Amino acid sequence: MSGKASVKEGETLLRVEHLCQYFKSNKAVDDVSFEIKKGEVFGLVGESGCGKTTTGRSIIKLYDITSGNIYFKGERIAAGTLSYKQNISDARKRLKAETDSAKKAELEKYIQEQQEEIRAAKRDHRKRKFYTDIQMIFQDPIASLDPRMTVKQIIAEGLVINGEKDKSVIEKKVYEALEMVGLVREHAGRYPHEFSGGQRQRIGVARAVVMEPELIIADEPVSALDVSIQAQVINLLDDLRRQMGLTVLFVAHDLSVVKYFSDRIGVMYYGKLVELASSDELFLHPLHPYTKSLLSAIPMPDPEYEKQRKRITYVPLRDHDYSQEKPTLREVLPGHFVHCNQAEFEKYQEIVKE
């Protein structure tokens, strides 16, 4: 691990700035910004299709991001170019209509600067320096494991790609990873179809931790599992987090699981981050109507409570009026951010004062 940039506990490990991920006309992620501190679990929640998985996949560079920047340990590892291209297009339109020579020279200089930003973004996006420091656990364990490879080959694949040639070292690390996730050495020679869903997810976890990463992106790692197995996998991730000093981006739609496991939670809706706060703060003082709607949908194992539970329906056109002013992410309380305009911001501040 020598030669790697070090980040102390509590310092920012990952920073996402104005991340946009567009697929043709579909804005899967639209202007999302957040930070993850070293050693914390950051939960990202929202309904299916809200962009939370796309955010995780963009961070690990499975997608070329449309625009925005992603920094890991203070160094930019991914950058999009759309915003720079739009700036160049706008500047060229103004340049055609401009008659003042001094202003023309300024616009030409600005275009050159934006072109240099595009070149720099492409250079940073090609960086491979931190590839092994960020690993991902996928949602569907059977779909993410090659059925023609043994468990040993699956777990060792990252080590081999990373240049490890010593078979004894590879074998030792594979066996250690298997034992860390609650499996045994005898499992190394078997194939994925020979395991249960929970065991397959443990293999996926072993494949991630064998690379000794600093950040793990867990993309709904328990949603395809039985409830009892979900608890086992969550407890395993929690143990590994403390044992290895891991930082986790935990993507899920089950708020009760996220509350148990996460230090801070970001709520996404239609590609936007609509609320961000500590886990306790979010559950005690939800402000955004969509967050309130999500929380109202959590069932409780109490018949009396369930009889009285009232579902809150979120209807954006009814709950917001953005005809005069568009919303932005604003800090209502220290560490508690809400996507709102000025009128809503003032209303939320009155609510938190009560």
Short mmCIF file of C-alpha atoms in Angstrom, two decimals:
data_model
loop_
_atom_site.label_atom_id
_atom_site.label_comp_id
_atom_site.label_asym_id
_atom_site.label_seq_id
_atom_site.Cartn_x
_atom_site.Cartn_y
_atom_site.Cartn_z
CA MET A 1 0.00 0.00 0.00
CA SER A 2 3.03 2.28 0.01
CA GLY A 3 3.14 5.25 -2.35
CA LYS A 4 -0.60 5.88 -2.08
CA ALA A 5 -1.98 9.24 -1.02
CA SER A 6 -3.29 8.94 2.53
CA VAL A 7 -6.51 10.40 3.88
CA LYS A 8 -7.08 10.58 7.63
CA GLU A 9 -10.27 9.46 9.36
CA GLY A 10 -12.98 12.11 9.00
CA GLU A 11 -11.35 13.86 6.04
CA THR A 12 -13.03 13.92 2.62
CA LEU A 13 -12.21 10.77 0.67
CA LEU A 14 -14.62 11.18 -2.26
CA ARG A 15 -16.09 14.41 -3.61
CA VAL A 16 -18.73 14.53 -6.33
CA GLU A 17 -19.27 17.94 -7.93
CA HIS A 18 -22.25 18.74 -10.19
CA LEU A 19 -22.35 15.20 -11.56
CA CYS A 20 -24.54 14.81 -14.67
CA GLN A 21 -25.09 11.52 -16.45
CA TYR A 22 -27.31 11.77 -19.51
CA PHE A 23 -28.34 8.94 -21.82
CA LYS A 24 -29.53 10.67 -25.01
CA SER A 25 -32.45 12.80 -23.77
CA ASN A 26 -32.79 10.99 -20.42
CA LYS A 27 -31.20 12.85 -17.49
CA ALA A 28 -30.46 9.87 -15.24
CA VAL A 29 -28.35 12.01 -12.86
CA ASP A 30 -28.69 15.78 -12.97
CA ASP A 31 -26.34 18.10 -11.06
CA VAL A 32 -25.66 15.91 -8.01
CA SER A 33 -23.01 16.99 -5.47
CA PHE A 34 -21.94 15.38 -2.18
CA GLU A 35 -18.88 14.35 -0.17
CA ILE A 36 -18.03 11.11 1.62
CA LYS A 37 -15.69 11.23 4.62
CA LYS A 38 -13.04 8.61 5.27
CA GLY A 39 -14.47 5.79 7.40
CA GLU A 40 -18.17 6.67 7.07
CA VAL A 41 -21.09 4.91 5.42
CA PHE A 42 -22.97 7.23 3.08
CA GLY A 43 -26.43 5.97 2.17
CA LEU A 44 -28.01 6.89 -1.16
CA VAL A 45 -31.74 6.16 -1.29
CA GLY A 46 -34.69 6.67 -3.58
CA GLU A 47 -37.23 4.80 -5.67
CA SER A 48 -36.30 2.61 -8.63
CA GLY A 49 -35.10 4.70 -11.58
CA CYS A 50 -34.12 7.76 -9.51
CA GLY A 51 -30.45 7.58 -10.56
CA LYS A 52 -28.79 6.21 -7.42
CA THR A 53 -27.25 3.15 -9.13
CA THR A 54 -26.16 5.30 -12.08
CA THR A 55 -24.42 7.62 -9.60
CA GLY A 56 -22.46 4.68 -8.16
CA ARG A 57 -21.57 3.33 -11.59
CA SER A 58 -20.43 6.79 -12.71
CA ILE A 59 -18.13 7.12 -9.69
CA ILE A 60 -16.43 3.82 -10.45
CA LYS A 61 -16.21 4.88 -14.12
CA LEU A 62 -18.40 2.19 -15.63
CA TYR A 63 -19.90 5.17 -17.50
CA ASP A 64 -18.17 8.16 -19.06
CA ILE A 65 -19.83 11.00 -17.16
CA THR A 66 -21.58 13.71 -19.16
CA SER A 67 -20.40 16.63 -17.05
CA GLY A 68 -19.17 17.42 -13.56
CA ASN A 69 -16.13 16.20 -11.62
CA ILE A 70 -15.32 13.33 -9.28
CA TYR A 71 -12.39 13.66 -6.87
CA PHE A 72 -10.86 10.77 -4.93
CA LYS A 73 -8.31 11.59 -2.21
CA GLY A 74 -8.12 15.13 -3.58
CA GLU A 75 -7.29 14.09 -7.15
CA ARG A 76 -9.75 14.31 -10.04
CA ILE A 77 -10.41 10.81 -11.40
CA ALA A 78 -13.42 11.51 -13.64
CA ALA A 79 -14.62 14.56 -15.53
CA GLY A 80 -17.32 15.31 -18.06
CA THR A 81 -17.04 17.72 -20.97
CA LEU A 82 -20.63 18.70 -21.84
CA SER A 83 -20.61 21.93 -19.79
CA TYR A 84 -17.34 23.04 -21.42
CA LYS A 85 -18.71 22.27 -24.89
CA GLN A 86 -21.85 24.28 -24.14
CA ASN A 87 -19.69 27.20 -22.95
CA ILE A 88 -17.72 27.08 -26.20
CA SER A 89 -20.91 26.95 -28.29
CA ASP A 90 -22.38 29.97 -26.45
CA ALA A 91 -19.12 31.92 -26.75
CA ARG A 92 -18.91 31.24 -30.50
CA LYS A 93 -22.45 32.56 -30.99
CA ARG A 94 -21.54 35.75 -29.11
CA LEU A 95 -18.30 36.00 -31.09
CA LYS A 96 -20.18 36.06 -34.41
CA ALA A 97 -22.39 38.93 -33.26
CA GLU A 98 -19.58 40.89 -31.51
CA THR A 99 -18.08 43.93 -33.26
CA ASP A 100 -15.75 45.21 -30.53
CA SER A 101 -12.21 43.85 -31.18
CA ALA A 102 -11.24 43.80 -27.47
CA LYS A 103 -14.32 41.77 -26.55
CA LYS A 104 -13.68 39.45 -29.51
CA ALA A 105 -10.17 38.80 -28.20
CA GLU A 106 -11.62 38.02 -24.74
CA LEU A 107 -14.12 35.56 -26.21
CA GLU A 108 -11.42 33.83 -28.28
CA LYS A 109 -9.25 33.50 -25.18
CA TYR A 110 -12.22 32.09 -23.23
CA ILE A 111 -12.87 29.51 -25.98
CA GLN A 112 -9.21 28.41 -25.85
CA GLU A 113 -9.43 28.07 -22.05
CA GLN A 114 -12.55 25.91 -22.33
CA GLN A 115 -10.87 23.74 -24.98
CA GLU A 116 -7.93 23.25 -22.61
CA GLU A 117 -10.40 22.28 -19.87
CA ILE A 118 -11.82 19.60 -22.19
CA ARG A 119 -8.32 18.22 -22.86
CA ALA A 120 -7.55 18.22 -19.11
CA ALA A 121 -10.87 16.49 -18.35
CA LYS A 122 -10.11 13.74 -20.86
CA ARG A 123 -6.61 13.26 -19.40
CA ASP A 124 -7.97 12.98 -15.85
CA HIS A 125 -10.75 10.61 -16.94
CA ARG A 126 -8.16 8.20 -18.41
CA LYS A 127 -6.27 7.93 -15.09
CA ARG A 128 -5.95 4.39 -13.78
CA LYS A 129 -4.11 5.29 -10.56
CA PHE A 130 -7.01 4.71 -8.17
CA TYR A 131 -8.78 1.84 -9.94
CA THR A 132 -8.01 -0.75 -7.23
CA ASP A 133 -8.85 1.67 -4.38
CA ILE A 134 -12.55 1.73 -5.35
CA GLN A 135 -14.46 -1.55 -5.68
CA MET A 136 -18.12 -2.35 -6.28
CA ILE A 137 -20.54 -4.95 -4.95
CA PHE A 138 -23.33 -5.47 -7.47
CA GLN A 139 -27.05 -5.88 -6.86
CA ASP A 140 -27.61 -9.26 -8.51
CA PRO A 141 -24.92 -11.73 -7.37
CA ILE A 142 -25.63 -14.37 -10.01
CA ALA A 143 -25.55 -11.88 -12.90
CA SER A 144 -22.24 -10.37 -11.74
CA LEU A 145 -20.38 -13.69 -11.38
CA ASP A 146 -19.03 -15.51 -14.44
CA PRO A 147 -20.70 -18.97 -14.44
CA ARG A 148 -17.72 -20.51 -16.25
CA MET A 149 -15.17 -19.43 -13.63
CA THR A 150 -14.53 -21.04 -10.25
CA VAL A 151 -14.85 -18.98 -7.09
CA LYS A 152 -11.06 -18.89 -6.84
CA GLN A 153 -10.74 -17.52 -10.39
CA ILE A 154 -13.49 -14.93 -9.78
CA ILE A 155 -11.91 -13.57 -6.60
CA ALA A 156 -8.37 -13.69 -8.02
CA GLU A 157 -9.25 -11.97 -11.32
CA GLY A 158 -8.63 -8.46 -9.99
CA LEU A 159 -5.26 -9.46 -8.54
CA VAL A 160 -4.20 -10.99 -11.87
CA ILE A 161 -5.33 -7.95 -13.86
CA ASN A 162 -3.43 -5.76 -11.42
CA GLY A 163 -0.22 -7.63 -12.24
CA GLU A 164 0.11 -10.20 -9.45
CA LYS A 165 1.85 -13.30 -10.89
CA ASP A 166 2.88 -15.23 -7.79
CA LYS A 167 0.36 -18.08 -7.54
CA SER A 168 1.07 -18.69 -3.84
CA VAL A 169 0.35 -15.02 -3.02
CA ILE A 170 -2.86 -15.11 -5.07
CA GLU A 171 -3.99 -18.33 -3.38
CA LYS A 172 -3.23 -16.96 0.10
CA LYS A 173 -5.19 -13.74 -0.55
CA VAL A 174 -8.16 -15.63 -2.04
CA TYR A 175 -8.39 -17.96 0.98
CA GLU A 176 -8.09 -15.00 3.38
CA ALA A 177 -10.89 -13.17 1.53
CA LEU A 178 -13.14 -16.25 1.62
CA GLU A 179 -12.64 -16.65 5.37
CA MET A 180 -13.28 -12.93 5.94
CA VAL A 181 -16.73 -13.21 4.35
CA GLY A 182 -17.72 -16.40 6.20
CA LEU A 183 -16.92 -18.99 3.52
CA VAL A 184 -14.35 -21.82 3.65
CA ARG A 185 -11.39 -22.80 1.49
CA GLU A 186 -13.27 -25.77 0.04
CA HIS A 187 -15.60 -23.32 -1.71
CA ALA A 188 -12.76 -22.01 -3.88
CA GLY A 189 -13.02 -24.84 -6.42
CA ARG A 190 -16.79 -24.60 -6.93
CA TYR A 191 -18.84 -22.62 -9.46
CA PRO A 192 -21.39 -19.86 -8.71
CA HIS A 193 -24.45 -22.00 -9.51
CA GLU A 194 -23.54 -24.32 -6.62
CA PHE A 195 -24.23 -21.62 -4.02
CA SER A 196 -27.28 -19.98 -2.51
CA GLY A 197 -28.08 -16.31 -3.13
CA GLY A 198 -26.56 -15.20 0.17
CA GLN A 199 -23.38 -17.20 -0.45
CA ARG A 200 -23.06 -15.77 -3.96
CA GLN A 201 -23.29 -12.25 -2.53
CA ARG A 202 -20.54 -13.16 -0.07
CA ILE A 203 -18.40 -14.19 -3.05
CA GLY A 204 -19.10 -10.77 -4.57
CA VAL A 205 -18.01 -9.13 -1.32
CA ALA A 206 -14.84 -11.27 -1.25
CA ARG A 207 -14.02 -10.22 -4.83
CA ALA A 208 -14.22 -6.59 -3.72
CA VAL A 209 -12.27 -6.81 -0.44
CA VAL A 210 -9.43 -8.94 -1.84
CA MET A 211 -8.17 -5.78 -3.59
CA GLU A 212 -7.86 -4.02 -0.20
CA PRO A 213 -9.91 -1.01 -1.36
CA GLU A 214 -10.49 2.20 0.55
CA LEU A 215 -13.99 2.79 -0.84
CA ILE A 216 -16.65 0.18 -1.58
CA ILE A 217 -19.74 1.06 -3.61
CA ALA A 218 -22.46 -1.36 -2.48
CA ASP A 219 -25.22 -1.23 -5.10
CA GLU A 220 -28.34 -2.58 -3.37
CA PRO A 221 -26.34 -5.60 -2.15
CA VAL A 222 -29.25 -7.10 -0.19
CA SER A 223 -32.34 -6.31 -2.29
CA ALA A 224 -32.27 -9.69 -4.09
CA LEU A 225 -31.92 -11.68 -0.83
CA ASP A 226 -34.30 -13.08 1.78
CA VAL A 227 -34.85 -10.89 4.84
CA SER A 228 -32.86 -13.16 7.19
CA ILE A 229 -29.97 -13.29 4.72
CA GLN A 230 -30.14 -9.51 4.28
CA ALA A 231 -29.30 -9.04 7.96
CA GLN A 232 -26.32 -11.42 7.67
CA VAL A 233 -24.87 -9.56 4.66
CA ILE A 234 -25.39 -6.13 6.29
CA ASN A 235 -23.69 -7.35 9.48
CA LEU A 236 -20.85 -8.77 7.37
CA LEU A 237 -20.35 -5.42 5.61
CA ASP A 238 -20.42 -3.63 8.96
CA ASP A 239 -17.80 -5.99 10.40
CA LEU A 240 -15.57 -5.61 7.33
CA ARG A 241 -15.96 -1.85 7.43
CA ARG A 242 -14.60 -1.72 10.99
CA GLN A 243 -11.99 -4.44 10.46
CA MET A 244 -10.52 -2.97 7.26
CA GLY A 245 -11.26 0.72 7.86
CA LEU A 246 -13.49 0.85 4.79
CA THR A 247 -15.56 3.75 3.53
CA VAL A 248 -18.88 2.68 1.99
CA LEU A 249 -21.30 4.25 -0.48
CA PHE A 250 -24.43 2.22 0.29
CA VAL A 251 -27.07 2.38 -2.44
CA ALA A 252 -30.52 1.11 -1.45
CA HIS A 253 -34.25 1.76 -1.56
CA ASP A 254 -35.05 0.27 1.85
CA LEU A 255 -34.84 3.18 4.29
CA SER A 256 -34.98 1.00 7.39
CA VAL A 257 -31.82 -0.86 6.26
CA VAL A 258 -30.11 2.40 5.33
CA LYS A 259 -30.88 3.95 8.73
CA TYR A 260 -29.29 1.01 10.54
CA PHE A 261 -26.13 0.98 8.44
CA SER A 262 -25.48 4.60 7.35
CA ASP A 263 -23.93 7.63 9.07
CA ARG A 264 -25.36 10.11 6.54
CA ILE A 265 -28.11 9.71 3.96
CA GLY A 266 -28.75 11.38 0.62
CA VAL A 267 -32.26 11.13 -0.87
CA MET A 268 -32.59 11.11 -4.68
CA TYR A 269 -35.64 11.79 -6.82
CA TYR A 270 -35.63 11.80 -10.64
CA GLY A 271 -31.88 12.31 -10.88
CA LYS A 272 -31.75 15.09 -8.27
CA LEU A 273 -30.40 14.99 -4.71
CA VAL A 274 -33.38 16.44 -2.81
CA GLU A 275 -32.22 16.05 0.80
CA LEU A 276 -28.96 15.26 2.59
CA ALA A 277 -28.48 14.89 6.35
CA SER A 278 -27.15 12.60 9.07
CA SER A 279 -29.16 9.42 9.52
CA ASP A 280 -30.70 10.47 12.85
CA GLU A 281 -31.44 14.02 11.65
CA LEU A 282 -33.15 12.82 8.48
CA PHE A 283 -35.47 10.47 10.34
CA LEU A 284 -36.22 12.96 13.13
CA HIS A 285 -36.67 16.09 10.97
CA PRO A 286 -37.44 15.23 7.33
CA LEU A 287 -38.10 18.47 5.41
CA HIS A 288 -38.51 17.71 1.73
CA PRO A 289 -42.00 16.36 0.83
CA TYR A 290 -40.49 13.40 -1.04
CA THR A 291 -38.43 12.37 2.01
CA LYS A 292 -41.59 12.53 4.13
CA SER A 293 -43.34 10.35 1.55
CA LEU A 294 -40.55 7.74 1.65
CA LEU A 295 -40.53 7.64 5.44
CA SER A 296 -44.31 7.27 5.59
CA ALA A 297 -44.04 4.12 3.45
CA ILE A 298 -41.84 2.23 5.93
CA PRO A 299 -43.90 -0.62 7.46
CA MET A 300 -43.56 -1.44 11.17
CA PRO A 301 -44.10 -4.85 12.81
CA ASP A 302 -46.84 -3.38 15.00
CA PRO A 303 -50.51 -3.98 14.04
CA GLU A 304 -51.75 -0.99 16.07
CA TYR A 305 -49.23 1.36 14.47
CA GLU A 306 -50.03 0.01 11.00
CA LYS A 307 -53.75 0.69 11.50
CA GLN A 308 -52.99 4.36 12.16
CA ARG A 309 -50.11 4.83 9.71
CA LYS A 310 -50.90 7.46 7.10
CA ARG A 311 -49.19 7.38 3.74
CA ILE A 312 -47.97 10.73 2.44
CA THR A 313 -48.20 11.07 -1.34
CA TYR A 314 -45.62 13.23 -3.10
CA VAL A 315 -46.91 15.20 -6.09
CA PRO A 316 -44.23 17.63 -7.32
CA LEU A 317 -46.62 19.96 -9.19
CA ARG A 318 -48.79 20.24 -6.10
CA ASP A 319 -46.02 20.48 -3.50
CA HIS A 320 -43.75 22.98 -5.28
CA ASP A 321 -44.09 26.20 -7.23
CA TYR A 322 -40.90 26.71 -9.24
CA SER A 323 -42.41 28.99 -11.88
CA GLN A 324 -40.66 32.07 -10.48
CA GLU A 325 -37.45 30.63 -9.05
CA LYS A 326 -35.68 27.32 -9.65
CA PRO A 327 -34.54 25.24 -6.67
CA THR A 328 -30.95 24.60 -5.55
CA LEU A 329 -29.44 22.49 -2.76
CA ARG A 330 -29.38 24.74 0.33
CA GLU A 331 -28.15 24.19 3.89
CA VAL A 332 -31.16 24.65 6.19
CA LEU A 333 -29.31 23.44 9.27
CA PRO A 334 -25.57 22.66 9.68
CA GLY A 335 -25.09 19.49 7.65
CA HIS A 336 -28.77 19.31 6.61
CA PHE A 337 -29.29 20.22 2.95
CA VAL A 338 -32.60 20.46 1.06
CA HIS A 339 -33.31 21.04 -2.64
CA CYS A 340 -35.52 24.13 -2.54
CA ASN A 341 -36.02 27.72 -3.68
CA GLN A 342 -35.82 30.80 -1.42
CA ALA A 343 -39.49 30.70 -0.38
CA GLU A 344 -39.24 27.03 0.62
CA PHE A 345 -35.89 27.65 2.31
CA GLU A 346 -37.47 30.28 4.57
CA LYS A 347 -40.39 27.95 5.31
CA TYR A 348 -38.05 25.09 6.26
CA GLN A 349 -36.04 27.38 8.54
CA GLU A 350 -39.25 28.31 10.36
CA ILE A 351 -40.10 24.62 10.75
CA VAL A 352 -36.73 23.71 12.28
CA LYS A 353 -36.98 26.63 14.75
CA GLU A 354 -40.22 25.27 16.21
#
